[in-house]
XYZ file of C-alpha atoms in Angstrom:
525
model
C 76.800 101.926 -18.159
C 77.637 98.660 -16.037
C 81.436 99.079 -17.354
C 81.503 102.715 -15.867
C 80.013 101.883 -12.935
C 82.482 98.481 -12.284
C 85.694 100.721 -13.168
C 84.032 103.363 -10.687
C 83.989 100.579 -8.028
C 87.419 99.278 -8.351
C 88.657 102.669 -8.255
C 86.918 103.317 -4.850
C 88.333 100.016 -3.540
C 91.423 101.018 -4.815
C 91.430 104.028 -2.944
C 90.038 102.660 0.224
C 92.877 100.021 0.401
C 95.430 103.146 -0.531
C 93.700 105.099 2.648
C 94.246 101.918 4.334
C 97.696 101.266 3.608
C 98.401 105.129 4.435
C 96.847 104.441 7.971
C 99.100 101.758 8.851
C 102.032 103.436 7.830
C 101.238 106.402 9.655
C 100.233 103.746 12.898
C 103.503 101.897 12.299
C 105.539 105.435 12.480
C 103.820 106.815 15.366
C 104.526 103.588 17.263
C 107.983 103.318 16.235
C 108.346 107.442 17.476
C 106.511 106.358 20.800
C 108.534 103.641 21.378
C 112.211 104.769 20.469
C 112.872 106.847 23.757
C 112.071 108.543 26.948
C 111.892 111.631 25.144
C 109.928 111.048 22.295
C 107.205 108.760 24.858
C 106.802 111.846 27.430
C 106.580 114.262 24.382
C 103.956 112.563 22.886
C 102.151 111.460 25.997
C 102.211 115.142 27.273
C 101.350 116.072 23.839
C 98.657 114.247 22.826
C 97.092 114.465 26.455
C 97.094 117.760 26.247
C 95.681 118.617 22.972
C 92.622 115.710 24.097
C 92.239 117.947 26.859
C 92.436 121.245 25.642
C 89.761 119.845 22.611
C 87.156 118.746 25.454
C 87.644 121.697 27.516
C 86.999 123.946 24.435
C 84.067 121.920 22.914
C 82.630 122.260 26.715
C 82.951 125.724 27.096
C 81.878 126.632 24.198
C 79.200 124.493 25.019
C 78.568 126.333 28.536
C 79.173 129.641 27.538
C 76.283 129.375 24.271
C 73.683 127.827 27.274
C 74.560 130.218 29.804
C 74.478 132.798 27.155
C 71.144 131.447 25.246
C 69.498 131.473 29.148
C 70.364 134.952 29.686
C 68.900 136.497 26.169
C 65.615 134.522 26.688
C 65.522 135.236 30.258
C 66.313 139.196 29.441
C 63.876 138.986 26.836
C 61.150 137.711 29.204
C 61.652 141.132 30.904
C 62.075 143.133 28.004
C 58.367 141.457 26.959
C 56.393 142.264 30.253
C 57.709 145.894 30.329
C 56.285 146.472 26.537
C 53.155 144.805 28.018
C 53.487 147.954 30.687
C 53.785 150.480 27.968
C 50.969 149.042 25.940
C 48.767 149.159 28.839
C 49.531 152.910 28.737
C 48.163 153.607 25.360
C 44.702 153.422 26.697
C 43.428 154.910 23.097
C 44.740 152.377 21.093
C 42.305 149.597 20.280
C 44.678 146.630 20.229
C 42.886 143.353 20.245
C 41.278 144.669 16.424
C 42.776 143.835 13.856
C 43.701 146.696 11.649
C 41.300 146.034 8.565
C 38.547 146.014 10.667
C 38.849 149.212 12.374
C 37.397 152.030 11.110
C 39.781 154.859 10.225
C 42.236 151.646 10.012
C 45.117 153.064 8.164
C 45.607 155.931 10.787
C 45.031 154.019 13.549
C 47.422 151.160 12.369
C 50.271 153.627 11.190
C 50.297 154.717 14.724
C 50.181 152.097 16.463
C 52.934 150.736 14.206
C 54.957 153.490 14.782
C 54.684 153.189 18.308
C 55.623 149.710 18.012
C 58.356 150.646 16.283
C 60.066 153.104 18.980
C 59.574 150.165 21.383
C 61.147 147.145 19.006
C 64.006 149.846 18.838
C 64.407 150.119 22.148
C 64.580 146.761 23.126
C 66.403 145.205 20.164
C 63.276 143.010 19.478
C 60.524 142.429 17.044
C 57.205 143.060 18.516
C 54.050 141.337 17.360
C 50.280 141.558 18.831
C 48.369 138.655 18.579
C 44.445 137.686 19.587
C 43.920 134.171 20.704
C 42.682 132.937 16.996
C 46.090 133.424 16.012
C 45.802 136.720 13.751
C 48.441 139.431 13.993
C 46.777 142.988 15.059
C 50.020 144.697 15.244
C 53.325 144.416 14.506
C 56.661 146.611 14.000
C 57.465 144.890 11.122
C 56.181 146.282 8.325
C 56.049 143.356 6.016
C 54.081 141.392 8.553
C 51.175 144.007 8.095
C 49.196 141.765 5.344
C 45.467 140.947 6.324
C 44.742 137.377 7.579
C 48.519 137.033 8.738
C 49.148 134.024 11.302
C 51.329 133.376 14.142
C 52.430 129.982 15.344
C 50.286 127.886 16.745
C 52.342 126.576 19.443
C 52.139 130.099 20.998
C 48.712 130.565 21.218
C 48.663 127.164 23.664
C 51.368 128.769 25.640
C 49.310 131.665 26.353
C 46.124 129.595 26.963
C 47.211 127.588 29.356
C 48.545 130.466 31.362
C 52.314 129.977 30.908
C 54.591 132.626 30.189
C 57.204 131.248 28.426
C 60.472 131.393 25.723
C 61.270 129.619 23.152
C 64.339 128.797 20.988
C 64.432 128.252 17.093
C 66.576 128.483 14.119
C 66.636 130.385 11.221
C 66.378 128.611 7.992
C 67.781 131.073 5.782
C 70.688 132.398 8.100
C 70.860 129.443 10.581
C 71.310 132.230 13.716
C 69.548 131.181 16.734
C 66.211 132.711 17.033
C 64.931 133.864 20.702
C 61.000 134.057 21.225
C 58.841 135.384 24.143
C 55.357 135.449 24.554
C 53.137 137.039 26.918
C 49.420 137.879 28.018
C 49.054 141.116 27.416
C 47.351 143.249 30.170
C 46.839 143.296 33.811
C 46.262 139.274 33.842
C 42.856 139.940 36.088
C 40.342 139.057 33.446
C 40.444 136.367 30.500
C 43.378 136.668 27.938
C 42.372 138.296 24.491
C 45.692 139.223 23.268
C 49.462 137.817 23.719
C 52.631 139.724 23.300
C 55.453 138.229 21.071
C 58.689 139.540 21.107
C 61.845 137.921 18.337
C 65.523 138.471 18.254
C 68.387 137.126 17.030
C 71.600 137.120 18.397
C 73.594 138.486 15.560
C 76.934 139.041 17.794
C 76.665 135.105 19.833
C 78.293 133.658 17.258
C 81.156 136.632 16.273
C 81.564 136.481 20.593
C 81.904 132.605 19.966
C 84.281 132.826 17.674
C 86.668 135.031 19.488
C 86.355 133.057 22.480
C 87.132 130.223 20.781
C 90.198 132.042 18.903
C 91.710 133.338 22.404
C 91.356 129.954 23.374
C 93.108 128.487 21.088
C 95.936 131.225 20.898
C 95.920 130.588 24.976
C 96.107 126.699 23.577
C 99.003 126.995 21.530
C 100.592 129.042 24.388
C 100.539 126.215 26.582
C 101.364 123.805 24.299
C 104.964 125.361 23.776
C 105.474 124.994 27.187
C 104.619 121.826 27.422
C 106.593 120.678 25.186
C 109.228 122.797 26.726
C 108.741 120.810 30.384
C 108.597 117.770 28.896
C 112.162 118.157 27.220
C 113.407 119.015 30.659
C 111.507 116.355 32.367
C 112.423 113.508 29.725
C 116.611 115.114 30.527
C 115.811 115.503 33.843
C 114.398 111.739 33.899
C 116.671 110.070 31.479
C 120.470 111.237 32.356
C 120.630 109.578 35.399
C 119.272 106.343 33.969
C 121.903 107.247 31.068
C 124.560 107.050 33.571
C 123.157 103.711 35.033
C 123.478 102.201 32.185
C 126.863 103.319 31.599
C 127.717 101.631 35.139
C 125.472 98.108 33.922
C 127.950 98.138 30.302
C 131.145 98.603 33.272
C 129.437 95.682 35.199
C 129.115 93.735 31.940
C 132.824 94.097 30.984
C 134.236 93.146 34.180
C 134.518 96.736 35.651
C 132.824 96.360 39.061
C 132.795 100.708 39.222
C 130.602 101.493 42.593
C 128.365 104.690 41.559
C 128.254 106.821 45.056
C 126.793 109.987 43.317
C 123.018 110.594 44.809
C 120.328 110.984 42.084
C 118.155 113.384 42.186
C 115.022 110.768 41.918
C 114.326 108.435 44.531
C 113.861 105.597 42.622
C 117.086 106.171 40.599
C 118.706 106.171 44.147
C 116.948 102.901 44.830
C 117.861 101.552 41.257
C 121.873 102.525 41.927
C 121.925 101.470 45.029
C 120.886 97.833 44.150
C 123.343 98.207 40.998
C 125.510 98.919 43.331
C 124.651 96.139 45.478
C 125.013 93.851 42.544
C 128.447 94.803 41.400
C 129.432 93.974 44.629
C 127.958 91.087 44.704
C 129.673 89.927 41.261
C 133.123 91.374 42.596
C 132.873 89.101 45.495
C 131.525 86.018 42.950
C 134.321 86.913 40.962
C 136.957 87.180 43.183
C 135.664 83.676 44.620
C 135.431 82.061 41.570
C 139.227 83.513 40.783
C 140.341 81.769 44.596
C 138.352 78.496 42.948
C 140.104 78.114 40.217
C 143.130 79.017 41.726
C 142.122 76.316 44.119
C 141.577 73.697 41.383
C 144.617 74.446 39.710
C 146.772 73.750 42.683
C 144.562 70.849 43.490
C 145.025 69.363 40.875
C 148.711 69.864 40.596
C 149.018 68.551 44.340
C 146.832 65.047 43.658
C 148.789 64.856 40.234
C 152.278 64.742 42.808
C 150.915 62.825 44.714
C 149.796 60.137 42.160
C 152.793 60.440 40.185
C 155.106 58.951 42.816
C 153.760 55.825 43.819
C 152.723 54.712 40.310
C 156.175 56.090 39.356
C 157.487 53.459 41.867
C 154.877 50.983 40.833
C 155.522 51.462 36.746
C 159.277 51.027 37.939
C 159.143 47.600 40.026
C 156.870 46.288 37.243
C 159.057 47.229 34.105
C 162.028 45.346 36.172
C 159.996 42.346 36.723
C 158.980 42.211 33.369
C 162.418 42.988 31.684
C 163.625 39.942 33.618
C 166.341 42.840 35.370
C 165.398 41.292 38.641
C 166.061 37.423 39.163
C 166.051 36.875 42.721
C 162.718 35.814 43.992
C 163.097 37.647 47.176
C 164.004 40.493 45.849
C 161.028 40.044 43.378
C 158.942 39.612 46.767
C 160.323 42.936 48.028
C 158.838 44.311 45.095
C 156.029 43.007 44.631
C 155.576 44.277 47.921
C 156.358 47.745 47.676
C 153.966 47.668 44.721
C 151.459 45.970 46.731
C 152.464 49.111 49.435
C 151.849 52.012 46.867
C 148.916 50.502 45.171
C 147.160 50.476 48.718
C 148.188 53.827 49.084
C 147.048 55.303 45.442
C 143.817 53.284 46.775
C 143.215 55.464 50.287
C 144.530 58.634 48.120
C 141.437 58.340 45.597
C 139.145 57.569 48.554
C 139.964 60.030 50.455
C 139.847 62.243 47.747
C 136.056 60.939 47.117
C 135.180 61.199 50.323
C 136.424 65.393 50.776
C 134.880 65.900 47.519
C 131.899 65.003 49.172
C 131.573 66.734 52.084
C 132.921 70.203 49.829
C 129.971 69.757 48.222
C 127.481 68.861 50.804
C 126.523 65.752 49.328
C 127.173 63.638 52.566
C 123.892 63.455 55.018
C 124.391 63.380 58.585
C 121.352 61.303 60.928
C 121.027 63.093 63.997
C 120.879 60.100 66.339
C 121.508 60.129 70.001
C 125.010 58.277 70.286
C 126.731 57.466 73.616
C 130.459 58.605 72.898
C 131.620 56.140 76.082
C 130.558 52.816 74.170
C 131.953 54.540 70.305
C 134.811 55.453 71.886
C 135.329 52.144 73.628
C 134.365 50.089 70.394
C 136.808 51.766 68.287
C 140.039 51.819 70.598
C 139.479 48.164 71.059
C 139.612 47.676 67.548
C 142.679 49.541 67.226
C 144.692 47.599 69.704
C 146.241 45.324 67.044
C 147.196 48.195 64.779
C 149.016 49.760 67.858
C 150.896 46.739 69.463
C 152.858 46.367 66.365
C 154.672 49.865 67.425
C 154.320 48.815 71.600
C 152.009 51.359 71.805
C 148.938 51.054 74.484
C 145.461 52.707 74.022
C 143.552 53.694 77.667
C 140.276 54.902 77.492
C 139.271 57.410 80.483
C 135.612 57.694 81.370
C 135.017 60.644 83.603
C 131.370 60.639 83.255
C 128.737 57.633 83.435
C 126.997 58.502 80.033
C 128.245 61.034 77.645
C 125.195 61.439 75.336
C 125.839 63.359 71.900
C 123.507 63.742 68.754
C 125.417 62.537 65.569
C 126.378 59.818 63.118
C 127.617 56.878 64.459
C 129.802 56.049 61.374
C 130.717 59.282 60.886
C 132.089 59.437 64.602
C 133.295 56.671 64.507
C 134.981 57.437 61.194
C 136.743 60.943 63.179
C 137.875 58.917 66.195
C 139.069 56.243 63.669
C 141.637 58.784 61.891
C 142.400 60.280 64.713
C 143.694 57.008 65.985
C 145.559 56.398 63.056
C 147.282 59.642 63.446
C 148.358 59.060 66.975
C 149.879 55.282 66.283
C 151.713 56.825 63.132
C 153.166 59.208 65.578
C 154.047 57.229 68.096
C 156.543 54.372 69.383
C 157.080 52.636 72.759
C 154.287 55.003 74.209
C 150.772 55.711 75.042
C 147.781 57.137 73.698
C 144.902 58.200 76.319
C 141.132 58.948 75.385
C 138.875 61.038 77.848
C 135.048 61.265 77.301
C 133.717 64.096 79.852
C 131.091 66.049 80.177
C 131.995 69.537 80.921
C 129.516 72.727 81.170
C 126.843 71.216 78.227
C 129.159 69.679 76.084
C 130.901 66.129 75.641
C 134.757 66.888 75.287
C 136.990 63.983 73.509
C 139.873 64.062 73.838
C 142.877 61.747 71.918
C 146.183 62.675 73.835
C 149.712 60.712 72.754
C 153.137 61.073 73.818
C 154.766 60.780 70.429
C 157.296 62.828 68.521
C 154.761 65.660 68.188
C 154.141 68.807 65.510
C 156.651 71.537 64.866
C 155.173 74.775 66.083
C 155.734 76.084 62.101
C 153.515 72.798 60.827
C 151.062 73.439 62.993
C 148.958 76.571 61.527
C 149.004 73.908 58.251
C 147.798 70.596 59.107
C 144.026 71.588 58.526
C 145.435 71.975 54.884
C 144.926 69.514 51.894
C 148.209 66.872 51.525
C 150.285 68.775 53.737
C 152.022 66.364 55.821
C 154.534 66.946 58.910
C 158.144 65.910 58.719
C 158.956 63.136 61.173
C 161.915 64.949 62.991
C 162.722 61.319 63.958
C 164.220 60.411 61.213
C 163.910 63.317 59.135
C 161.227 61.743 56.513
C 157.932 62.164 55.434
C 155.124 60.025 56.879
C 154.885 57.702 54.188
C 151.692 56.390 54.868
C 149.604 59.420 54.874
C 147.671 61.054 52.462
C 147.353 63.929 53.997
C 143.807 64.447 53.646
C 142.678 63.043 56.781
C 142.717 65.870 59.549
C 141.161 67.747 56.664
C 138.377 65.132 56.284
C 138.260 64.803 60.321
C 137.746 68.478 60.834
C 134.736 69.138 58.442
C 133.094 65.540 59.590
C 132.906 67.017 63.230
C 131.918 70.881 61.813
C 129.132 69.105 60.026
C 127.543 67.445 63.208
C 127.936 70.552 64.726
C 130.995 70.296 67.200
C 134.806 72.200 67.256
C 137.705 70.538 67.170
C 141.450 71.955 68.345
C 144.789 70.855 68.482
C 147.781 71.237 71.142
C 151.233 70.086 70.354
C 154.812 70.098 71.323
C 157.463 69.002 69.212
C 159.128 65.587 71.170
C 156.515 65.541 73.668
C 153.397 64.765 72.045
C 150.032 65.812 70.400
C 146.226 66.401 72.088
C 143.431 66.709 70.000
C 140.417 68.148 71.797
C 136.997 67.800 70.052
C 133.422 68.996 71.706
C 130.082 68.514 70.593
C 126.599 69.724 72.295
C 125.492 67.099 74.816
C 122.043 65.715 74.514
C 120.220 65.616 77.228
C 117.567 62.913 77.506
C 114.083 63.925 78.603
């Protein structure tokens, strides 16, 4: 017996864990059919929704409907009992609160009154039972109910002697239809109560009307269903081929194909979606297009500081083989070279720094102090230290102070650094001159101005100085400027942008070249 009842065990488990295994696949699947698309998610949504729905609404009007329904029979067979309580009151002859074996002439007497019970349980659907208030039946329509000493609940004899008139609601054990029950004092309610009316039914058609209500509903159900599933096709089209289309713009993006979409959706928040799409591939069309210029940038940059390294240490690798090969044996000759190698390495040295230096302030890496600065005394400091440099080409540097105090906010080294090149610039260009510098202060701002009378900048170099290593022709003596770098008016102009002044340019070609830079004046307080 144990064996048979072990195996019996294990073969439940083993079917629980096969249920089990049959529930998470079914879980797993329904997930996977929820999850794969717009479609399939609004289907089921809609779908399941609806059927949730549709199962509440019918268990609750079915509900309803039965307690509405269960109100009215008890409440119609209230009524039905007080009018048989009006036609018993008629049948004046008819001792009723006797029970039929103790009457004398009983079976006569009980036949017709019976009978006459009878006609009225016929007319009103019902079963009709007199009752004294002991509990014994002294009349009834049903036959089989005619037995001596025959009972009635007790619960309906309290009804009646407390005074109530009331219903009552039961089931059938045999059939399991809804019994309805109403009891009643029966006569003119003036005296004491001797005898109670009891009328039973059953509602043989509630549950046939039930069922066909629930049928209809369910046909109505399947009704809607179908078109629910039919809208939310359409809707999950309706919802998804505009997002199809996005994302057939987002795969152009992603290959490079900036495609504007300028086709309105027909949901606002598509519109809103495209639009920033849009937004976005313009966005990367404008990164990539800048990041083309870039490189474009950095190619030719790097071609332009590899010419421009590759002659002076061309020059340099050349004086040094000679001096090594023993090709040169004159010692001033040797000198000459060593100083032209001396001359170029100098060079290569200002090329890398100024390189540095722009690399910097591209890339915002230099900080400016915001310092009040008086651009009289910088101005003054610097051309005094440039005097040397220019005697050696009988050049003269004036300084021209047209206002007492010329108050700026910047950095001093930095200004100092601009004025410095500028300088530079000026002495290159000129011989057996003069270079003037005005400080003034004109409408809120401090103009500077560095003004010489040298050979000057062709009107077709001019739009080009601003530009990295491009360097004028001397038209002199038709030669490069061999000590530039041509980074320094580049340098110049983005040192004076960055503390927030202008700078501008005015030349003639043989007459000379003004540079004219501004910056805010600061007022003092």
């Amino acid at each position: 017996m144990n064996i048979y009842l072990e195996k019996g065990r294990q073969k439940l488990q083993w079917v629980i864990r096969a249920l089990h295994r049959f529930g998470l696949r079914i879980k797993r699947l329904l997930q996977e059919q929820f999850n794969k698309n717009l479609y399939t998610r609004i289907l089921f949504t809609n779908v399941t929704a609806f059927v949730i729905a549709f199962l509440v609404v019918m268990l609750f009007s079915s509900f309803v409907v039965k307690q509405v329904t269960y109100d009215q029979i008890q409440q119609e067979l209230l009524r039905e009992a007080k009018r048989v309580n009006f036609a018993l009151l008629q049948q004046t002859d008819s001792p009723w609160s006797v029970p039929f074996d103790q009457r004398s002439n009983s079976q006569v007497q009980a036949q017709a009154q019976q009978d006459f019970l009878k006609y009225l349980a016929g007319i009103f659907d019902a079963k009709i039972t007199i009752f004294d208030m002991t509990g014994k039946i002294t009349a009834t329509s049903a036959e089989q109910e005619m037995v001596p000493g025959s009972q009635i609940d007790n619960k309906y004899i309290q009804i009646l002697q407390k005074g109530l008139i009331s219903t009552t609601r039961s089931v059938d054990p045999d059939t399991g239809q809804p019994i309805f029950a109403a009891a009643v004092p029966m006569g003119n309610n003036k005296g004491s109560i001797t005898n109670g009316i009891l009328l039973e039914t059953k509602s043989s058609n509630l549950d046939l009307a039930l069922s066909k209500m629930r049928f209809y509903m369910l046909l109505g159900g399947m009704v809607i269903l179908l078109f629910i599933i039919i809208i939310s096709v359409y809707l999950a089209m309706y919802i998804s081929r505009p997002i199809s289309r996005l994302t057939a713009n987002v795969a152009e993006i992603s290959r490079g194909s900036y495609v504007l979409s300028d086709r309105d959706q027909p949901l606002d928040e598509i519109n809103v979606l495209g639009g920033q799409l849009n937004k976005l591939a313009e966005r990367l069309q404008k990164i990539q297009t800048e990041s083309s210029r870039m490189e474009e940038e950095r190619t030719r940059l790097f071609a332009e500081i590899s010419h421009e390294l590759r002659t002076p240490l061309t020059a340099v690798q050349g004086f040094v083989e000679a001096i090594r090969d023993g090709i040169v044996q004159d010692e001033a000759v040797q000198g000459r070279y060593l100083d032209t190698i001396h001359t170029q390495t100098v060079h290569i040295c200002r090329l890398v720094d100024d390189l540095l230096e722009l690399s910097r302030l591209e890339s915002g890496n230099v900080t400016v102090e915001r310092l009040p600065i008086d651009l009289n005394a910088l101005t003054q400091g610097v051309a005094t230290s440039m005097e040397p440099v220019a005697n050696r080409t009988n050049t003269s540097i004036l300084v021209r102070r047209k206002s007492e105090k010329a108050m700026v906010l910047g950095d001093a080294d930095r200004m100092e650094q601009v004025i410095r090149n500028l300088l530079k610039n000026a002495i290159r260009a000129t011989e057996n001159g003069a270079i003037r510098i005005g400080v003034e202060n004109r409408r809120g701002n401090v103009l500077l101005s560095i003004e010489d009378n040298g050979i000057g900048i062709a009107p077709e170099d001019l739009p080009h100085i601003w530009e990295r290593f491009y360097r004028t022709k001397n038209q002199r003596d038709n030669r490069i400027q061999e000590n530039g770098s041509g980074l320094g008016l580049v340098i110049v102009k983005k040192m004076v942008q960055l503390q927030g002044g202008n700078i501008d340019v005015v030349s003639q070609l043989g007459k000379g070249t003004t540079f004219h830079i501004d910056f805010p004046a600061f007022e003092q307080k």
